[in-house]
Coordinates of C-alpha atoms in Angstrom, one line a residue:
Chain F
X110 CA -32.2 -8.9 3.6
X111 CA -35.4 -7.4 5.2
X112 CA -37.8 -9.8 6.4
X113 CA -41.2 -9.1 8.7
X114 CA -43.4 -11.1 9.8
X115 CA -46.7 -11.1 11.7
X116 CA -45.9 -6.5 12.2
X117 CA -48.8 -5.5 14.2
X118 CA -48.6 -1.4 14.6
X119 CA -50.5 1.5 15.1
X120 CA -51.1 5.0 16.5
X121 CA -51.5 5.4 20.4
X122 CA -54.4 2.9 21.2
X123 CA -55.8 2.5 17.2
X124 CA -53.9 -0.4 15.3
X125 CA -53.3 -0.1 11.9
X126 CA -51.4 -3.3 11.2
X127 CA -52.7 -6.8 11.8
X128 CA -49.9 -9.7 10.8
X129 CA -48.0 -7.4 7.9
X130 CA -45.8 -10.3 6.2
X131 CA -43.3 -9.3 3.7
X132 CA -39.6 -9.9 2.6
X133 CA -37.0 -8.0 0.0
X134 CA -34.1 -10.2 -1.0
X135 CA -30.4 -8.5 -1.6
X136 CA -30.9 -6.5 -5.3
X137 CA -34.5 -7.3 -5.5
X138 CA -37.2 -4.4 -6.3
X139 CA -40.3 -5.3 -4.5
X140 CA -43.8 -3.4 -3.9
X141 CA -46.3 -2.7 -1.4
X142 CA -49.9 -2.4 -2.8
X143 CA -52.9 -1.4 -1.5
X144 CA -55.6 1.2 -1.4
X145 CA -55.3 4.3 0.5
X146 CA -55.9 3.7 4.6
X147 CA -54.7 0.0 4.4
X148 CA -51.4 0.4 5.9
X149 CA -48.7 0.4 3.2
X150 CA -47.5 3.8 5.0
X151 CA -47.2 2.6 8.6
X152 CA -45.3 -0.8 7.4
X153 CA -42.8 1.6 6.2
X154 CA -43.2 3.9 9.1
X155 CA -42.6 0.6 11.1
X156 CA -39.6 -1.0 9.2
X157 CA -37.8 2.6 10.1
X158 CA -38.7 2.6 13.9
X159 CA -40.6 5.8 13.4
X160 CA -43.8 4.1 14.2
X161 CA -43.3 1.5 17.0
X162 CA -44.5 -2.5 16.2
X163 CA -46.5 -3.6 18.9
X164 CA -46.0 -7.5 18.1
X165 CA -44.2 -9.3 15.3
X166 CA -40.6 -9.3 14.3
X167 CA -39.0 -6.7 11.6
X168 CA -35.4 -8.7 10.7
X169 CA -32.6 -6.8 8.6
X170 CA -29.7 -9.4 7.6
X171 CA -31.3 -12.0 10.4
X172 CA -31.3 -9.8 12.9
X173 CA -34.2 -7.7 14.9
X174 CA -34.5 -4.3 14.3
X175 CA -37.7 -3.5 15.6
X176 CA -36.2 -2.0 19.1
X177 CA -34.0 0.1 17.6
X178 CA -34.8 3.8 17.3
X179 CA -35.0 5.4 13.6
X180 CA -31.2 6.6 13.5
X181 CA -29.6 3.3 14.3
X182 CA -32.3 1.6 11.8
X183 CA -31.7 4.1 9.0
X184 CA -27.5 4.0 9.8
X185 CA -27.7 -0.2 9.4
X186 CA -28.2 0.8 5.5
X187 CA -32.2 1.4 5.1
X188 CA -33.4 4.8 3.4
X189 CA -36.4 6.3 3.4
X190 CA -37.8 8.2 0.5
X191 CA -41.1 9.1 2.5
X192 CA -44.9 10.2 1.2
X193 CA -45.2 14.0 0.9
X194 CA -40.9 14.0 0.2
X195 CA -40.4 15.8 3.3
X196 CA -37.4 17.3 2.3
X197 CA -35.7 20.2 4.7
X198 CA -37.0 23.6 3.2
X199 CA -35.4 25.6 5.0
X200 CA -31.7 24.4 3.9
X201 CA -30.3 24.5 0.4
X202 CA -30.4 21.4 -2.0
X203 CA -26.9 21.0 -1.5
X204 CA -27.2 21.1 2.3
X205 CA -30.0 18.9 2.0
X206 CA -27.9 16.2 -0.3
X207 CA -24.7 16.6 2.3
X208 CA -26.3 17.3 5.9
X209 CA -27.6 13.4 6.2
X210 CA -25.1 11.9 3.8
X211 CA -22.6 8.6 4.8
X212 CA -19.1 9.0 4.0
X213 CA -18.9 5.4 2.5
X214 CA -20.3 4.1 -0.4
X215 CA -20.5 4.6 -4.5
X216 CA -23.1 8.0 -4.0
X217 CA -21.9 11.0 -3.5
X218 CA -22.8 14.3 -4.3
X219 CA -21.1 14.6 -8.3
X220 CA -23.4 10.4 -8.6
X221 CA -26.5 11.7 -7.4
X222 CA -26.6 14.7 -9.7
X223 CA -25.5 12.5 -12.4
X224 CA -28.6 10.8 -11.7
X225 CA -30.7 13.6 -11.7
X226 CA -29.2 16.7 -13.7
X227 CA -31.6 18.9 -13.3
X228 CA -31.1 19.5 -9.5
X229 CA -27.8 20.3 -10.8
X230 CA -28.6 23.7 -11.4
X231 CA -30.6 24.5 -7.9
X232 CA -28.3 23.4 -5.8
X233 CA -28.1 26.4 -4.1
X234 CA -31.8 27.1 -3.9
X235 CA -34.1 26.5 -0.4
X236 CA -35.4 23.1 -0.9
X237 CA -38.6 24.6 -0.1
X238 CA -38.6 26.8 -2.9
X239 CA -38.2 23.8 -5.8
X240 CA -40.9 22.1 -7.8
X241 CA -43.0 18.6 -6.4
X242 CA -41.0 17.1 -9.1
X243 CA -37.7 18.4 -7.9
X244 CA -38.6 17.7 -4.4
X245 CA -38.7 14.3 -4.9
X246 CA -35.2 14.1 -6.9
X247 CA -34.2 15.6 -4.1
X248 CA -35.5 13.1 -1.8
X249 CA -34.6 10.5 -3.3
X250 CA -31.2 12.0 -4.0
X251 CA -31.2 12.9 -0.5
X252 CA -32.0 9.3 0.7
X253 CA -29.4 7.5 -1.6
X254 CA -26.5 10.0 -0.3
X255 CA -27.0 7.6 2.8
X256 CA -25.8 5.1 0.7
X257 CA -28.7 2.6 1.7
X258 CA -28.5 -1.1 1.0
X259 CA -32.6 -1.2 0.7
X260 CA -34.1 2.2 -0.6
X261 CA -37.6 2.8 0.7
X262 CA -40.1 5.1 -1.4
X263 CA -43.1 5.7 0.1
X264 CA -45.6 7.0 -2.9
X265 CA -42.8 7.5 -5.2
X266 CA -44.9 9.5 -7.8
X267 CA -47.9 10.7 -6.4
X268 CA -49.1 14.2 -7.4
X269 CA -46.1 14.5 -10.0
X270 CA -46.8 15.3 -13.5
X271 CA -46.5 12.3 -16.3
X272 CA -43.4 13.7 -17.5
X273 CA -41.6 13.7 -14.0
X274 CA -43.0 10.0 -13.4
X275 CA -41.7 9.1 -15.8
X276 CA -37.8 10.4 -15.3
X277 CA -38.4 9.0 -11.3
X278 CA -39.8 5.1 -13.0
X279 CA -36.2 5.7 -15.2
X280 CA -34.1 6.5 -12.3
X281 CA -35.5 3.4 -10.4
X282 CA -34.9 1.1 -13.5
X283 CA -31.3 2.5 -13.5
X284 CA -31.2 1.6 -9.1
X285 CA -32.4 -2.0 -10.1
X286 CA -29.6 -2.7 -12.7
X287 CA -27.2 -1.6 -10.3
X288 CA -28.4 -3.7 -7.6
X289 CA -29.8 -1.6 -5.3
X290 CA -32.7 -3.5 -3.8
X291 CA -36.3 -1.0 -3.2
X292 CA -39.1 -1.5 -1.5
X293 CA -41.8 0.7 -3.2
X294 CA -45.6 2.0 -2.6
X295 CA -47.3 3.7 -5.8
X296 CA -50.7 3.4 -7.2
X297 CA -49.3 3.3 -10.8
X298 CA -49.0 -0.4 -11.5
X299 CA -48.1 -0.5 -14.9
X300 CA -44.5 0.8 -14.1
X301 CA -44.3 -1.5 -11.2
X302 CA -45.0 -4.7 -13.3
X303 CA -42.4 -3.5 -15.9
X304 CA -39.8 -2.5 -12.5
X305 CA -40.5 -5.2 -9.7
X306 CA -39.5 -8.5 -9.3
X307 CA -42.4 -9.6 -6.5
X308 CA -45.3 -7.5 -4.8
X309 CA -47.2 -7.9 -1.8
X310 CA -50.7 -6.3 -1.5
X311 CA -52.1 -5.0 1.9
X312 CA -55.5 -4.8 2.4
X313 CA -57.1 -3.6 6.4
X314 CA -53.6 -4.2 7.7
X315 CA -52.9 -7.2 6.7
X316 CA -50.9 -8.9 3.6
X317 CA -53.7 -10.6 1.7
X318 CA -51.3 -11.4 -1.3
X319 CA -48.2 -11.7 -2.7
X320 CA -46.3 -12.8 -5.8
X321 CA -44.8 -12.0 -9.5
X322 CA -45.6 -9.2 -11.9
X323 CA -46.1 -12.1 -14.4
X324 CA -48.9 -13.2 -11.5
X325 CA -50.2 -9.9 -10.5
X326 CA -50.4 -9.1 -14.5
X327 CA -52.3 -12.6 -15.1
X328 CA -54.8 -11.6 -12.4
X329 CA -57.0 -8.6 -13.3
X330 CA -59.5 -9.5 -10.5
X331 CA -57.0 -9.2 -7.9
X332 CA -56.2 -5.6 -9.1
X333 CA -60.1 -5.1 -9.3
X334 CA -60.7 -6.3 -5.9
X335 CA -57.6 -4.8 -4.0
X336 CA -56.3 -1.9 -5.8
X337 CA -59.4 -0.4 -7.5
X338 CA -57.9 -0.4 -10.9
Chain D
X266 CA -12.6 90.5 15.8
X267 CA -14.6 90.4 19.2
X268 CA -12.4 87.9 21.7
X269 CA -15.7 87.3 23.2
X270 CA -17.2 86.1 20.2
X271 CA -14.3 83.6 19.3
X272 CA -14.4 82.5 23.4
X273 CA -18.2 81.8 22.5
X274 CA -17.2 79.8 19.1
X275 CA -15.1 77.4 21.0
X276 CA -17.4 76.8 23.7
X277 CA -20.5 76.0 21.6
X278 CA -17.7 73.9 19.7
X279 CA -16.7 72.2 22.9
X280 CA -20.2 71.8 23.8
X281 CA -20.9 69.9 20.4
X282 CA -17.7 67.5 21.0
X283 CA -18.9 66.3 25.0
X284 CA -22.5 66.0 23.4
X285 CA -21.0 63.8 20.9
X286 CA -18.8 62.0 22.8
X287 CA -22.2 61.2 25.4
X288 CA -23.8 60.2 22.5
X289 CA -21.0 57.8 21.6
X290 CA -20.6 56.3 25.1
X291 CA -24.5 56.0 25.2
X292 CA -24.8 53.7 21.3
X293 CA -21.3 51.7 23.1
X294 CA -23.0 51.0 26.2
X295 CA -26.3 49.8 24.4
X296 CA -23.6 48.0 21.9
X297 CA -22.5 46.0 25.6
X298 CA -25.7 45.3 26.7
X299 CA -26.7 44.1 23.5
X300 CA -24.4 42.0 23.1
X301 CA -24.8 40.3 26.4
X302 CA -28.9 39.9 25.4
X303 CA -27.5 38.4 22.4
X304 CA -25.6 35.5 24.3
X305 CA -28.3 35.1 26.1
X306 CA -30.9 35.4 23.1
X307 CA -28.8 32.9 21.1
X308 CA -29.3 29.9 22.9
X309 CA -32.8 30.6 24.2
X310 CA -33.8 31.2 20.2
X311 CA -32.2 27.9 19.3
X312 CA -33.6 26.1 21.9
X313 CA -36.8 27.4 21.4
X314 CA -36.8 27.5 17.5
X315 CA -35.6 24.0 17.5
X316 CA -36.7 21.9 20.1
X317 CA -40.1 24.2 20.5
X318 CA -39.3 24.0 24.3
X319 CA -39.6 27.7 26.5
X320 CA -37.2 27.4 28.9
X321 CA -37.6 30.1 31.7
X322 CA -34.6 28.6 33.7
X323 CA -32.0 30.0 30.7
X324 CA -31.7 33.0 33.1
X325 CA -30.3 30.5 35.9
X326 CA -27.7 29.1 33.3
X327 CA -26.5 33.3 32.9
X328 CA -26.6 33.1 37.3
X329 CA -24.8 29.7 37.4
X330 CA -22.3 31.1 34.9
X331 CA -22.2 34.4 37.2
X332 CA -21.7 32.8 40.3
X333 CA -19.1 30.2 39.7
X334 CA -16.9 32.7 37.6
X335 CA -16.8 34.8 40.8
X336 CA -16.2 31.9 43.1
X337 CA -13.5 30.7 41.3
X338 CA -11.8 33.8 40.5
X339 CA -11.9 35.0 44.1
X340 CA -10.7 31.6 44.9
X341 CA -7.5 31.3 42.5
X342 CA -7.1 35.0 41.0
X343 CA -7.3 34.0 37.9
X344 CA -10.3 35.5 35.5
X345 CA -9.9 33.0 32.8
X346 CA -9.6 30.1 35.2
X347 CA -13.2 31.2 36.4
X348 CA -14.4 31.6 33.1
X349 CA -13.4 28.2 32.5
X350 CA -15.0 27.0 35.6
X351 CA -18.2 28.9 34.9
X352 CA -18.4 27.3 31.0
X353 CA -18.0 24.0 32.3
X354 CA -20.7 24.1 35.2
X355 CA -23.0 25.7 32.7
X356 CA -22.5 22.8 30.0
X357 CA -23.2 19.9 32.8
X358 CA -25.9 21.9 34.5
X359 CA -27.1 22.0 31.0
X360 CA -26.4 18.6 29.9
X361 CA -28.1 17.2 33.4
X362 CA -31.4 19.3 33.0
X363 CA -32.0 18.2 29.4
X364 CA -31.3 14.9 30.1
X365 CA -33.3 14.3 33.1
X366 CA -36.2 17.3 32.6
X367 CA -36.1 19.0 29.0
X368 CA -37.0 15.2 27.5
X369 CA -40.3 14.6 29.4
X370 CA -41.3 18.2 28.5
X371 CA -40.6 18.0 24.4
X372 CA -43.6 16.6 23.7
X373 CA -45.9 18.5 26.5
X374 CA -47.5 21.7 26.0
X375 CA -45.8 25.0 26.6
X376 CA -47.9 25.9 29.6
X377 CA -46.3 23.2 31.3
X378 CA -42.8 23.9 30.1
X379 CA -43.4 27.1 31.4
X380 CA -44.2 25.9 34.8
X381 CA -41.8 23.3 35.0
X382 CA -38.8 25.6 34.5
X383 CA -40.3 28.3 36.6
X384 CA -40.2 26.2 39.1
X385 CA -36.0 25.5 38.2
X386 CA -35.3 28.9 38.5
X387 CA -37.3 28.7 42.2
X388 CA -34.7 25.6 42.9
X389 CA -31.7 27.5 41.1
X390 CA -32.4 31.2 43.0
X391 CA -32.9 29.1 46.6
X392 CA -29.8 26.6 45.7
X393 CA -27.3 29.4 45.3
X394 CA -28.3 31.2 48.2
X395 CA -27.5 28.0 50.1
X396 CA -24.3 27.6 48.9
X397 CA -23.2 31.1 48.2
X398 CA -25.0 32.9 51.1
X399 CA -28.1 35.7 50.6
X400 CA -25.5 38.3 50.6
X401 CA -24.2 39.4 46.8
X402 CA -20.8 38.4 45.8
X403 CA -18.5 40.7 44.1
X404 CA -16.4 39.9 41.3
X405 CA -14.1 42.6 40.3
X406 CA -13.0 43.6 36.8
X407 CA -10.1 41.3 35.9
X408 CA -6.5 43.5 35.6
X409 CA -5.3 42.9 32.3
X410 CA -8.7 44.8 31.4
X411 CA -8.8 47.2 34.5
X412 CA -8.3 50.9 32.2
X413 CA -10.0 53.0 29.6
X414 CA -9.4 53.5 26.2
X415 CA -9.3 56.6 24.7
X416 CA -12.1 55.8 21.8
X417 CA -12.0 59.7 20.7
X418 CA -9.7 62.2 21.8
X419 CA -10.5 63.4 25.4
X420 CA -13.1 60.3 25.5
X421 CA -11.9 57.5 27.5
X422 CA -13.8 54.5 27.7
X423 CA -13.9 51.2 30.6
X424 CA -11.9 48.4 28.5
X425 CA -14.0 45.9 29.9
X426 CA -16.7 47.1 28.5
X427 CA -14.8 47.5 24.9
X428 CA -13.9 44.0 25.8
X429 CA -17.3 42.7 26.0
X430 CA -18.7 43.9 22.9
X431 CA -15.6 42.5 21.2
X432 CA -16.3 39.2 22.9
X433 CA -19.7 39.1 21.8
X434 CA -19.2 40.6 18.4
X435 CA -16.4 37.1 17.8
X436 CA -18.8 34.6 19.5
X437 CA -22.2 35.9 16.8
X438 CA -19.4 35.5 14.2
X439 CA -18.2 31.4 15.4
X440 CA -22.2 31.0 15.9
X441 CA -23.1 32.6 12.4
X442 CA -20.3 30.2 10.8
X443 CA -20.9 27.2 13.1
X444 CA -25.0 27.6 11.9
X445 CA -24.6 28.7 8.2
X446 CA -21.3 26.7 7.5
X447 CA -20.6 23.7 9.3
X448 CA -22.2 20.2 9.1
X449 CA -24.0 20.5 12.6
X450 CA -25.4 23.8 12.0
X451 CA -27.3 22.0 8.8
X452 CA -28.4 19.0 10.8
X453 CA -29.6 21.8 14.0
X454 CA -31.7 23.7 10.9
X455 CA -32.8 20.3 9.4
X456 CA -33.8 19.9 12.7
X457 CA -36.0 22.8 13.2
X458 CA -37.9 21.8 10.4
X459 CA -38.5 18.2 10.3
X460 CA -36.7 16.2 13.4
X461 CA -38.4 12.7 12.6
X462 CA -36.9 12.7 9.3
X463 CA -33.8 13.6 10.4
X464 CA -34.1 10.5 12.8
X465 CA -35.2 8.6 9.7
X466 CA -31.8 9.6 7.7
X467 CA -29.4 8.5 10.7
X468 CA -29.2 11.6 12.6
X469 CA -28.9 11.1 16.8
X470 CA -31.4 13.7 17.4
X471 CA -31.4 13.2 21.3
X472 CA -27.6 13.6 20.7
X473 CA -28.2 16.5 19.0
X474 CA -30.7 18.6 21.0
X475 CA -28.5 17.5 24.0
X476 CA -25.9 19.7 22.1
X477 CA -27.4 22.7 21.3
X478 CA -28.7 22.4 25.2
X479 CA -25.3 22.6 26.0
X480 CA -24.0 25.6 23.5
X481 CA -27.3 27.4 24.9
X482 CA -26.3 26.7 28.2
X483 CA -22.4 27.7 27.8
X484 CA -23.4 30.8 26.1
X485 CA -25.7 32.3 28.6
X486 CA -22.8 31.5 31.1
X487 CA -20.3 33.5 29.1
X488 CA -23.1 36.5 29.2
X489 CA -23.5 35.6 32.9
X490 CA -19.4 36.0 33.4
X491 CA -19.2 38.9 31.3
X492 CA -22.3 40.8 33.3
X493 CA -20.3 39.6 36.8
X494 CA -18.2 42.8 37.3
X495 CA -20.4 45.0 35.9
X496 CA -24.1 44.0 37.7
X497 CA -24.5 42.7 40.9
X498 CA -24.1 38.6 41.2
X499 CA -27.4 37.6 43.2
X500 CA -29.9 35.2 43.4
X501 CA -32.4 36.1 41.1
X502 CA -30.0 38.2 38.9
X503 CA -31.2 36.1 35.6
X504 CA -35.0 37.2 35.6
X505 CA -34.8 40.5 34.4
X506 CA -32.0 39.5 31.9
X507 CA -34.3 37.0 30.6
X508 CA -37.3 39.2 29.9
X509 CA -35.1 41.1 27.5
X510 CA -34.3 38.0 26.0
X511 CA -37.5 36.9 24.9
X512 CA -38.1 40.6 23.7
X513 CA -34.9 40.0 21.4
X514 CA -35.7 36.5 19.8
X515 CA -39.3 37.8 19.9
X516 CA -38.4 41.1 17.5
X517 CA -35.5 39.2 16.1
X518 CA -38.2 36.4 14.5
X519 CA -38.2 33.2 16.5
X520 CA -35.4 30.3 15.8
X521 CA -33.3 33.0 14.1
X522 CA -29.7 33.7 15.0
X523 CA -29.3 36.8 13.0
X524 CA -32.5 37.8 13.8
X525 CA -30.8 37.8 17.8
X526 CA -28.2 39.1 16.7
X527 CA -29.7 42.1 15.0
X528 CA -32.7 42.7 17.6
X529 CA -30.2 42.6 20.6
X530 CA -28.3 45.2 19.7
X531 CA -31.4 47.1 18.5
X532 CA -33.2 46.4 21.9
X533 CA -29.6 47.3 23.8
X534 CA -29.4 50.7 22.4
X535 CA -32.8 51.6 22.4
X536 CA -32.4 50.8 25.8
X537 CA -29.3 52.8 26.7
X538 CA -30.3 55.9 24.6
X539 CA -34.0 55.7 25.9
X540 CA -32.4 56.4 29.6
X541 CA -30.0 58.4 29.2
X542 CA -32.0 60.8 26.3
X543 CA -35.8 60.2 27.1
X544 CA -35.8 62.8 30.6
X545 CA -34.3 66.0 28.5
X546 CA -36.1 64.7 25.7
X547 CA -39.4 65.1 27.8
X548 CA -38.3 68.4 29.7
X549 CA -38.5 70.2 26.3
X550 CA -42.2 69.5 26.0
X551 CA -43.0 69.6 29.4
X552 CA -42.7 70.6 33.1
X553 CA -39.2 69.0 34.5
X554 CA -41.0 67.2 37.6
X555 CA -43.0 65.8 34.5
X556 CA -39.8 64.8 32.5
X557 CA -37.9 63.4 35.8
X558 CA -40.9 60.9 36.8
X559 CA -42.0 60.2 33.4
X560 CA -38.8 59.7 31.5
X561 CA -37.0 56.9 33.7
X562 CA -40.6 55.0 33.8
X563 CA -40.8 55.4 29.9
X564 CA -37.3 54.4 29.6
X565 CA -37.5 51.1 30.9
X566 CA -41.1 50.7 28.8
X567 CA -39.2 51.4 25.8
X568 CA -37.8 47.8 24.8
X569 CA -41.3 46.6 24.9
X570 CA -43.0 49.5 22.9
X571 CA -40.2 48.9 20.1
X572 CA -41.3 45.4 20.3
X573 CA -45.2 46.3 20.0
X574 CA -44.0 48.0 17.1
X575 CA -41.9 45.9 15.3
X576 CA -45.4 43.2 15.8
X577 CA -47.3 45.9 14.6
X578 CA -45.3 45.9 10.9
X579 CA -43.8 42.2 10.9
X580 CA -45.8 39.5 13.2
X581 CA -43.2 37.1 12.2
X582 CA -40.3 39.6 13.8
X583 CA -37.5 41.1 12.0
X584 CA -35.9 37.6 10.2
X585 CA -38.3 34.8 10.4
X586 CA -36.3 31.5 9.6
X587 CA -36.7 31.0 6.1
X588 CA -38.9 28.4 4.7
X589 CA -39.9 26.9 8.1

């Protein structure tokens, strides 16, 4: 479905990327390691057209994406779950589920808080006013009201407490049965061996490996060397 | 009883009924001009709060709007023919600067917004004296609201006037729905907030800003229309207009509508009560050469002491938009 190869990017004159490879198949759940600074944001930031590639090819369904700006990208079924949730606090929850949302498609407002009950009940708070946890229900929520054939999360549970990690690791697990293909960045890689079918691990810009959890789990070194754990 | 007495009764009574019935016309006149700043106010707020853009040349969208109202209605008779006319010129005047200006000047500093749309209201002022003359055009009250209306027994007011604040009363109402209701009024608040992830979730935001451009534009035209038969329609007759507007959305809170909404008609009355009250006000303290060249000059400071004031207690103005 989404296929890039050799992504250079970057900020103004500073590069960030240098030959990002990586590919997520229809239905598959696939992961973007690395430590902090090495890119794993801009490849996102790339794939969406919100941060322009200065050489390589991004390819949804076959075809390049990487002229398009972030609306027609985004409309052609990618959604972005992005670092720091960024949700709109100045409207509502509900406004911020419906204001973005596409009319076609299995989510839709009474699906998403079936997915997560608990924004249920501030649906008619400012989005700015809700928890870190919340926010990112809400994002996500937010994100999948697009109806999205590929759901990107960029740091889908950083600063969240263990209890909320946990509900947002069960609400992916529930995506992946139903076939909705991710592409995720987190540090915790425990839950991504149990959720992901393949990872790819950046390291300065550039994909430096990729394979199975069952390889990424029979290679401690690796996660020594790349991802500090 | 004393006849003299009872004569002296009904006069203070009478007395007490004109003073109240100034006092009336004075809070309805502020009520008219308000709601003309508020027209005006509305889209300059928006397209400030939104797009972060200061756009100086709003007050050549209210003389565009002025001007071809009175053309066209001079030309064919008809008011609401030239009202038309005026809307429309305003919305492709407004869709051709943002399209061909306003998008260089998102992304650059407001100094040089500032200077690039000083320099359109330069182009607009010298355009419209090329095709319209130096001299002012008139542009008559239309018939259908040529009267008074008695608002109080024995006080009559202009129906065009009446008309105006009606006018302006409905459009904050469509604008308060159209912001707090609608699907584009989420998307122009989303917006304000965070446009590149509104981009990100499939919004046309070019589209978008284009569009609120536009409403701006058309609204300062209907204010421009509506203030044709009562000021003078001249080159130039947008910069004062637009001073008060940046006092509204400046007390009102920045990017807020009912902040607008609210500080116009604040700023209006203040405004009309300050002239019309401030020289007797004066002439009970002091001399009444004092009061006659003091009050008109403190009069017309008065919008812009309220404003110090209103700084003074909330920085942020009246209603900051919430959880920017």
């Amino acid at each position: 479905m989404l296929e890039v190869t050799g992504l250079d990017a970057g900020y103004g004159d500073g590069r960030v990327l240098f030959g990002v490879d990586l590919a997520v198949g229809a239905g598959e759940v696939v992961t973007l390691l690395g430590r902090n600074g090495m890119g794993k944001t801009t490849t996102l930031s790339s794939v969406m057209g919100i941060v322009r590639a200065q050489a390589g090819t991004i390819r949804l369904d076959g075809a390049p994406i990487q002229h398009l700006p972030p609306y027609r990208i985004a409309r052609l079924g990618l959604g972005l779950v992005p670092e720091g949730r960024q949700i709109f606090p100045n409207l509502s929850v509900h406004e911020n589920l419906v204001a973005t949302a596409s009319g076609a498609g299995r989510w839709t407002i009474d699906s998403v808080l079936g997915l997560f009950p608990a924004l249920r009940e501030r649906l008619a708070s400012l989005g700015g006013l809700l928890s870190g946890g919340e926010q990112q229900m809400l994002a996500i929520g937010r994100a999948l009201m697009t109806n999205p054939r590929l759901l990107l999360l960029d740091e889908a549970t950083e600063g969240l407490a263990p209890r909320i990690r946990a509900e947002i690791w069960r609400v992916l697990a529930s995506l992946k049965e139903s076939g909705q293909a991710i592409l995720v960045v987190d540090k915790n890689i425990a839950p991504l061996l149990r959720l992901a079918d393949r990872h790819y691990i950046l390291e300065r810009g550039r994909t430096v490996w990729s394979g199975s959890s069952a390889e990424l789990a029979a290679a401690p070194d690796l996660q020594q060397r790349y991802l500090g754990v | 009883m004393d006849p003299g007495l009872r004569r002296d009764d009904n006069g203070v009574a009478a007395g007490r009924a004109i003073a109240m019935i100034y006092v009336i016309e004075q809070v309805l006149n502020g009520a008219q001009f308000g709601v003309m700043l508020f027209l005006m106010a509305a889209g300059l707020t928006l397209i400030f709060g939104i797009m972060n853009v200061i756009n100086l040349a709003h007050g050549s969208l209210y003389m565009v709007g002025a001007y071809v109202a009175a053309a066209v209605f001079g030309a064919t008779g008809s008011f609401l023919i030239g009202l038309a006319a005026a809307l429309a010129a305003a919305i492709v005047v407004g869709i051709a600067l943002e399209v061909t200006l306003f998008r260089t000047l998102y992304a650059r500093d407001h100094l040089d917004q500032v200077l690039a749309t000083f320099g359109l209201i330069l182009f607009f002022n010298e355009i419209v004296r090329i095709l319209f003359g130096a001299t002012a055009l008139y542009m008559r009250v239309p018939d259908f609201l040529n009267g008074r209306v008695e608002i109080l027994p024995g006080a009559p007011y202009p129906t065009y006037r009446l008309a105006i604040i009606a006018v302006g009363l409905a459009v904050a109402l469509l604008l308060y729905l159209l912001i707090a209701r609608t699907r584009i009024g989420m998307l122009i608040r989303a917006g304000a907030s965070n446009r590149v992830m509104l981009g990100a979730l499939g919004v046309n935001v070019t589209l978008l800003y284009t569009a609120v451009f536009a409403l701006g534009a058309a609204l300062a035209a209907l204010a421009g229309v509506m203030a044709g038969p009562i000021f003078t329609v001249e080159s130039g007759m947008g910069e004062s207009v637009l001073i008060s507007a940046f006092v509204v959305i400046v007390i009102g809170g920045i990017g807020s509508i009912r902040g607008a909404f609210v500080a116009a008609l604040l700023v209006g009355i203040v405004d009309a009560t300050g002239r019309a009250y401030l020289r007797p006000l004066l002439a009970l303290f002091t001399s009444r050469a004092a009061a006659d060249s003091a009050g008109p000059a403190l009069a017309s400071m008065l919008i812009y002491i309220l404003m110090a004031a209103v700084l003074f207690v909330r920085p942020q103005g009246l209603f900051p938009p919430r959880g920017r």
